XYZ file of C-alpha atoms in Angstrom:
425
model
C -0.163 -0.330 0.321
C 3.009 2.341 1.318
C 4.756 1.931 -2.328
C 0.826 2.512 -4.109
C 0.526 5.399 -2.572
C 4.126 6.437 -3.110
C 3.296 5.879 -7.048
C 0.657 8.476 -7.099
C 2.329 10.717 -5.264
C 5.139 10.843 -7.610
C 2.689 10.611 -10.698
C 1.038 13.484 -9.184
C 4.566 15.458 -9.258
C 4.672 14.557 -13.021
C 1.975 16.191 -14.089
C 1.892 18.965 -12.348
C 5.618 19.625 -13.426
C 4.424 19.227 -17.247
C 1.492 21.119 -16.685
C 3.421 24.228 -15.390
C 6.113 24.089 -18.158
C 3.477 23.756 -20.925
C 2.176 27.232 -19.279
C 5.242 29.183 -19.082
C 7.498 27.370 -21.555
C 6.690 30.536 -24.219
C 9.371 32.187 -25.658
C 6.995 35.660 -25.355
C 5.035 36.186 -22.600
C 5.701 39.809 -22.382
C 1.853 41.896 -22.699
C 2.218 45.375 -24.204
C -0.467 47.556 -24.189
C -2.248 48.692 -27.019
C -3.426 51.771 -28.240
C -5.221 52.442 -31.945
C -5.813 55.992 -33.740
C -7.916 55.899 -36.990
C -5.956 58.633 -40.178
C -8.924 59.047 -42.188
C -9.322 61.059 -45.092
C -11.423 63.555 -45.032
C -12.950 65.217 -48.214
C -12.898 68.913 -47.686
C -9.583 68.489 -47.047
C -8.810 66.697 -50.036
C -11.351 66.649 -52.914
C -9.932 62.618 -53.805
C -11.743 61.405 -51.092
C -15.932 62.435 -51.611
C -17.573 59.627 -51.736
C -14.557 57.194 -50.721
C -13.734 56.088 -46.551
C -10.111 56.543 -46.873
C -8.173 55.645 -43.317
C -5.100 54.256 -42.091
C -5.612 52.694 -39.356
C -2.706 53.514 -36.563
C -1.708 50.252 -34.212
C 0.928 50.775 -31.480
C 1.340 47.337 -29.386
C 3.292 49.269 -26.519
C 5.553 46.865 -23.735
C 5.069 47.683 -20.097
C 8.532 48.530 -19.724
C 8.812 51.158 -21.944
C 11.594 49.354 -23.890
C 9.930 48.512 -27.160
C 6.720 48.984 -29.618
C 5.520 47.732 -32.674
C 3.680 49.967 -34.602
C 1.332 48.733 -36.969
C -0.891 50.185 -40.370
C -3.954 48.391 -41.360
C -5.727 49.856 -44.403
C -7.316 48.643 -47.620
C -6.115 51.457 -49.952
C -5.097 49.844 -53.156
C -4.956 46.789 -51.299
C -5.674 44.976 -48.312
C -1.856 45.622 -46.386
C -0.933 45.054 -42.902
C 2.462 46.725 -41.954
C 4.500 46.039 -39.104
C 7.445 48.423 -38.261
C 9.510 47.129 -35.175
C 11.283 49.746 -32.356
C 13.149 49.758 -29.430
C 11.639 52.759 -28.513
C 8.250 54.275 -27.417
C 6.865 57.205 -28.504
C 7.044 57.463 -32.443
C 4.151 59.122 -33.722
C 3.074 58.462 -37.600
C 2.168 61.758 -40.052
C 0.530 61.021 -43.131
C 0.221 63.499 -46.160
C -3.243 62.532 -47.808
C -2.455 63.892 -51.455
C 0.503 61.715 -51.614
C -0.967 58.994 -50.884
C -3.551 59.001 -52.641
C -0.930 60.541 -55.829
C -1.297 57.634 -58.189
C 2.588 56.553 -60.436
C 6.065 56.501 -59.142
C 5.804 59.003 -55.676
C 6.929 56.642 -53.019
C 5.925 58.996 -49.546
C 3.135 60.643 -47.629
C 3.345 58.537 -44.903
C 6.797 58.477 -42.614
C 7.015 57.769 -38.408
C 9.206 60.263 -36.894
C 11.944 57.761 -36.158
C 13.920 54.823 -38.740
C 12.585 51.602 -37.227
C 14.647 48.373 -36.420
C 12.648 46.093 -38.397
C 9.799 46.935 -40.766
C 8.195 44.612 -42.900
C 4.701 43.943 -45.500
C 2.301 41.822 -45.668
C -0.456 42.605 -49.298
C -2.731 40.829 -50.818
C -3.431 42.720 -53.734
C -5.527 40.643 -55.888
C -8.142 36.773 -55.756
C -8.997 34.978 -59.030
C -11.427 32.760 -59.851
C -10.693 29.358 -61.776
C -13.035 27.086 -63.498
C -11.884 23.334 -61.796
C -14.901 21.059 -63.286
C -12.999 17.973 -63.458
C -11.726 18.761 -59.636
C -8.088 18.605 -59.914
C -8.185 21.431 -57.826
C -4.830 22.744 -58.603
C -4.622 25.242 -61.089
C -1.575 24.865 -62.384
C -3.089 21.506 -63.921
C -3.226 22.478 -67.485
C -4.553 19.044 -68.370
C -7.785 19.990 -66.611
C -7.940 23.818 -65.640
C -8.114 25.461 -69.123
C -5.806 29.058 -68.544
C -8.602 31.385 -69.747
C -10.718 29.922 -67.383
C -8.669 31.960 -64.468
C -9.931 35.918 -63.891
C -8.437 38.264 -61.601
C -10.610 40.354 -59.260
C -7.811 43.310 -58.032
C -8.631 45.014 -54.796
C -7.904 48.659 -55.949
C -11.442 48.588 -57.646
C -13.440 48.048 -54.502
C -14.563 51.019 -52.757
C -14.848 49.926 -49.145
C -17.219 51.169 -46.479
C -16.320 53.193 -43.303
C -14.169 50.274 -41.343
C -15.741 49.280 -37.837
C -12.994 49.498 -35.030
C -13.923 47.417 -31.546
C -10.928 49.325 -29.848
C -11.892 46.827 -26.859
C -11.160 44.116 -28.844
C -8.740 45.798 -30.947
C -10.030 44.109 -33.865
C -10.801 46.178 -36.658
C -13.091 45.688 -39.886
C -12.892 46.738 -43.368
C -15.689 45.380 -45.533
C -16.728 45.659 -49.463
C -19.208 44.389 -52.264
C -17.616 42.929 -54.448
C -18.975 40.227 -57.730
C -22.611 40.120 -56.184
C -21.247 38.962 -52.289
C -19.374 40.798 -49.752
C -15.173 40.780 -49.051
C -14.088 41.422 -45.337
C -10.885 41.641 -44.252
C -9.949 41.658 -40.447
C -6.830 42.478 -38.307
C -7.037 41.986 -34.721
C -3.944 43.070 -32.480
C -2.534 40.783 -29.813
C -1.657 42.422 -26.335
C -0.391 38.364 -24.962
C -0.215 35.288 -26.147
C -3.344 34.140 -27.084
C -5.126 31.448 -29.849
C -8.111 31.949 -32.054
C -11.258 31.102 -29.996
C -12.644 29.662 -33.888
C -10.674 27.094 -35.418
C -8.171 27.289 -36.977
C -7.222 28.534 -33.535
C -3.874 29.510 -34.819
C -1.542 30.975 -31.701
C -0.534 34.265 -31.611
C 1.705 36.271 -29.341
C 2.240 40.218 -28.196
C 4.690 40.538 -31.632
C 1.816 39.627 -34.120
C -1.538 39.868 -36.042
C -4.047 38.175 -36.938
C -5.318 38.306 -40.136
C -8.577 37.245 -41.566
C -9.883 37.387 -45.825
C -13.937 36.554 -46.256
C -15.668 36.178 -49.907
C -19.599 36.109 -48.442
C -21.569 35.605 -50.882
C -20.111 36.621 -54.487
C -22.641 35.376 -57.499
C -21.549 37.604 -60.348
C -18.586 35.391 -61.182
C -16.996 35.246 -64.838
C -18.209 31.592 -65.270
C -21.799 30.320 -63.875
C -20.801 26.477 -64.321
C -20.885 26.050 -60.535
C -17.043 24.682 -60.977
C -15.419 27.712 -59.525
C -12.576 27.839 -57.051
C -10.288 31.085 -55.633
C -6.553 32.214 -55.560
C -5.625 34.333 -53.109
C -2.407 36.555 -54.218
C 0.262 37.307 -51.509
C 3.029 39.541 -51.005
C 5.449 39.000 -48.296
C 7.766 42.667 -48.736
C 11.190 43.305 -47.480
C 12.947 46.234 -46.308
C 15.687 46.061 -48.001
C 18.681 45.610 -46.153
C 22.332 43.148 -46.913
C 21.274 39.743 -46.432
C 17.727 40.460 -46.397
C 15.881 36.639 -47.441
C 12.797 35.308 -47.633
C 11.623 31.865 -47.851
C 8.893 29.794 -46.992
C 8.374 26.334 -44.305
C 6.410 23.970 -43.313
C 6.461 23.154 -39.587
C 5.159 20.328 -38.357
C 3.598 18.984 -34.970
C 2.761 15.225 -33.705
C -0.613 16.622 -32.863
C -3.900 17.900 -33.824
C -5.518 18.842 -31.142
C -6.628 23.012 -31.847
C -6.668 22.461 -35.216
C -7.533 19.082 -36.817
C -6.718 17.124 -39.553
C -3.731 19.589 -39.564
C -0.374 18.564 -38.656
C 1.148 21.698 -39.137
C 1.415 25.095 -40.116
C 2.842 27.215 -42.954
C 5.424 29.572 -42.626
C 6.788 32.852 -44.347
C 10.188 34.050 -42.597
C 11.601 37.830 -43.845
C 15.180 37.931 -42.046
C 17.128 41.166 -42.160
C 20.163 42.871 -40.271
C 17.613 44.943 -37.999
C 15.375 40.987 -36.845
C 12.629 38.739 -38.260
C 9.545 38.602 -38.715
C 7.481 36.024 -40.588
C 3.204 35.694 -41.913
C 2.253 31.981 -40.708
C -1.137 30.386 -41.439
C -2.508 26.935 -40.774
C -3.602 25.372 -44.426
C -7.059 25.166 -44.525
C -9.963 27.073 -45.408
C -13.336 26.495 -44.222
C -16.644 27.010 -46.518
C -19.079 27.777 -43.740
C -19.636 30.046 -41.161
C -19.606 27.699 -38.485
C -15.861 26.572 -39.199
C -16.429 22.828 -38.004
C -14.039 19.999 -39.064
C -16.577 18.787 -42.277
C -16.834 22.410 -43.534
C -12.583 22.334 -42.950
C -10.570 22.591 -46.782
C -6.611 22.597 -47.154
C -5.110 25.103 -48.792
C -2.273 24.746 -51.792
C 0.982 27.040 -51.867
C 2.390 28.284 -55.829
C 5.632 29.932 -56.331
C 7.476 30.165 -59.830
C 4.075 29.535 -61.434
C 4.161 25.763 -60.382
C 2.479 24.317 -57.375
C 4.932 23.275 -54.518
C 4.460 20.916 -51.317
C 5.735 23.030 -48.376
C 8.186 21.320 -46.851
C 10.635 21.444 -43.666
C 13.047 22.577 -45.819
C 13.124 27.042 -46.230
C 13.104 27.437 -49.617
C 13.532 30.885 -51.082
C 10.324 32.775 -52.485
C 10.869 34.750 -56.384
C 11.834 37.882 -56.137
C 9.348 40.395 -57.353
C 11.201 42.880 -59.351
C 8.721 45.946 -59.194
C 5.413 47.152 -58.039
C 3.889 50.996 -57.948
C 2.785 52.725 -55.404
C -0.687 52.102 -56.248
C -0.160 48.665 -55.063
C 0.106 49.440 -51.594
C 0.119 52.524 -48.913
C 3.572 50.013 -47.764
C 4.460 51.853 -50.632
C 3.592 55.389 -49.449
C 6.693 54.813 -46.747
C 9.043 57.526 -46.478
C 12.526 56.573 -45.646
C 11.944 52.515 -46.602
C 12.691 50.923 -50.031
C 10.596 47.142 -50.139
C 11.781 43.992 -51.607
C 8.320 42.261 -52.560
C 8.690 38.051 -52.960
C 5.234 36.667 -54.037
C 3.242 33.749 -53.772
C -0.243 32.423 -54.251
C -2.749 30.044 -52.082
C -5.299 28.147 -53.423
C -8.167 26.042 -51.661
C -10.870 22.940 -51.502
C -10.600 19.267 -51.707
C -11.840 16.785 -53.705
C -16.375 16.623 -53.716
C -16.299 19.697 -51.544
C -18.669 21.539 -54.153
C -17.042 24.025 -55.080
C -17.492 27.565 -54.135
C -20.883 28.060 -56.275
C -22.620 24.399 -56.843
C -25.432 23.326 -56.075
C -25.193 22.774 -52.465
C -22.875 25.657 -51.389
C -22.585 28.809 -49.455
C -20.501 30.086 -50.789
C -18.229 31.491 -48.680
C -14.683 31.318 -47.718
C -12.556 31.711 -44.864
C -8.872 32.095 -44.218
C -6.928 33.523 -41.440
C -3.047 33.865 -41.032
C -1.310 35.644 -38.482
C 1.519 38.394 -39.393
C 4.464 39.123 -36.121
C 7.820 40.119 -35.820
C 10.259 37.187 -34.203
C 9.541 33.669 -35.034
C 6.099 32.184 -34.776
C 4.831 30.401 -31.541
C 5.566 26.954 -31.910
C 2.289 24.791 -31.246
C 3.073 21.920 -28.006
C 0.641 20.105 -26.358
C -2.209 21.376 -24.295
C -1.946 20.877 -20.344
C -4.302 18.650 -20.211
C -3.083 17.048 -23.194
C 0.369 16.327 -20.814
C -1.106 14.749 -17.855
C -3.899 12.036 -20.125
C -0.351 10.743 -22.211
C 2.079 10.887 -17.995
C -1.559 9.206 -16.713
C -2.011 6.804 -19.453
C 1.705 5.927 -20.234
C 3.008 6.717 -17.677
C 1.288 4.803 -14.685
C 1.281 1.782 -16.396
C 5.219 2.340 -16.848
C 5.195 2.717 -12.766
C 3.075 0.792 -11.047
C 5.811 -2.000 -13.464
C 8.625 -0.403 -12.358
C 7.372 -0.571 -8.486
C 6.296 -4.507 -8.365
C 9.648 -5.123 -9.951
C 11.154 -3.712 -7.149
C 9.050 -4.717 -4.871
C 9.879 -8.680 -5.885
C 13.423 -7.788 -6.146
C 13.686 -6.972 -2.682
C 11.109 -9.374 -1.313
C 13.572 -12.185 -2.545
C 16.678 -10.635 -1.699
C 14.641 -10.288 2.400
C 13.783 -14.398 2.100
C 17.200 -15.362 0.673
C 18.772 -12.847 3.358
C 16.589 -14.306 5.658
C 17.102 -18.569 5.068
C 20.784 -17.660 4.836
C 20.714 -16.446 8.518
C 20.139 -20.235 10.207
C 23.050 -22.533 10.487
C 23.440 -25.991 8.858
C 21.412 -28.743 11.051
C 23.523 -31.958 11.641
């Protein structure tokens, strides 16, 4: 009985240790104070703003010790864009010259920080594409099954976006616009501490990151009406031109799918320069229904260099895009910065999922990602799973060990007792 009680105590102690390790093992638990300021283009001052809702959301995530700050610029002017700048100081401000920002062409200024950042990057989504996939090939680069003339581009710069809705309590800004008879939504959420999304795919974010979600809802005026439509999202990762700047994509694999069922990896685009490291990361899935269940989950596929790629654990360099006009994104209106641009596409779907516009389809597609400074948080077993593993595997092994020790000790004592008696003649 004493040995049994000791075994139970050991199991509980190990479980508590693993639980505390899971909770405090994060590489970035520092909290930040979030503040949000909207730069709104007022029509009396700038005639080009009349009838428009041009807006730049400036978010500051300031460390509680006042030693660093991350500045985000969220906007859908020209293209949905997240700019992220890291400063090893606080008190940095932003100025916006709307006349310069709204001037198309090669003018690359209009937005400026009052200090030069240690590191700056941006993620831009300039367009979506639709393509017809009647044979369920899934990959739009499968030219034997997908006709190139069915691929149609829909750039975001042509949309008339509504005034953004700012939820300051939850640090969320939502941009909406009418598109192809339906609605497109671009939502940004700044994290002030380490957390996980409350809905699938339940990605992790830290106080150094923003979670974005792009949703296509009820698009009806598509180029073709055959009911075989799938979509492609065009992505560009921008990195400030520095010596030894690199941008590559890889997959980080895990053995647990507790948080995102049936998904065992995260796609990561790493951007590294002399001033730091940034990333864009996402689970390779999207959702075709608002309820976001496993049944409504479809895989995503990555493309670059004009072909489909299965992303591996090796960080593969993304192709460099040499030039974009200032009307491509507000990022190109940042003063004192020259960006290098690296592009890739992602598409979505699984065979027999009904396509986006099939007879029983919900005409819904939602994808989310995390943009952050530093390196993304790795997925680990949750405390509950750790305890289950410890109890499920550790307890039997420990009991076997205790039993073996008990038998050995008992035999040793019996042998010693026997040897203490003399030989009787």
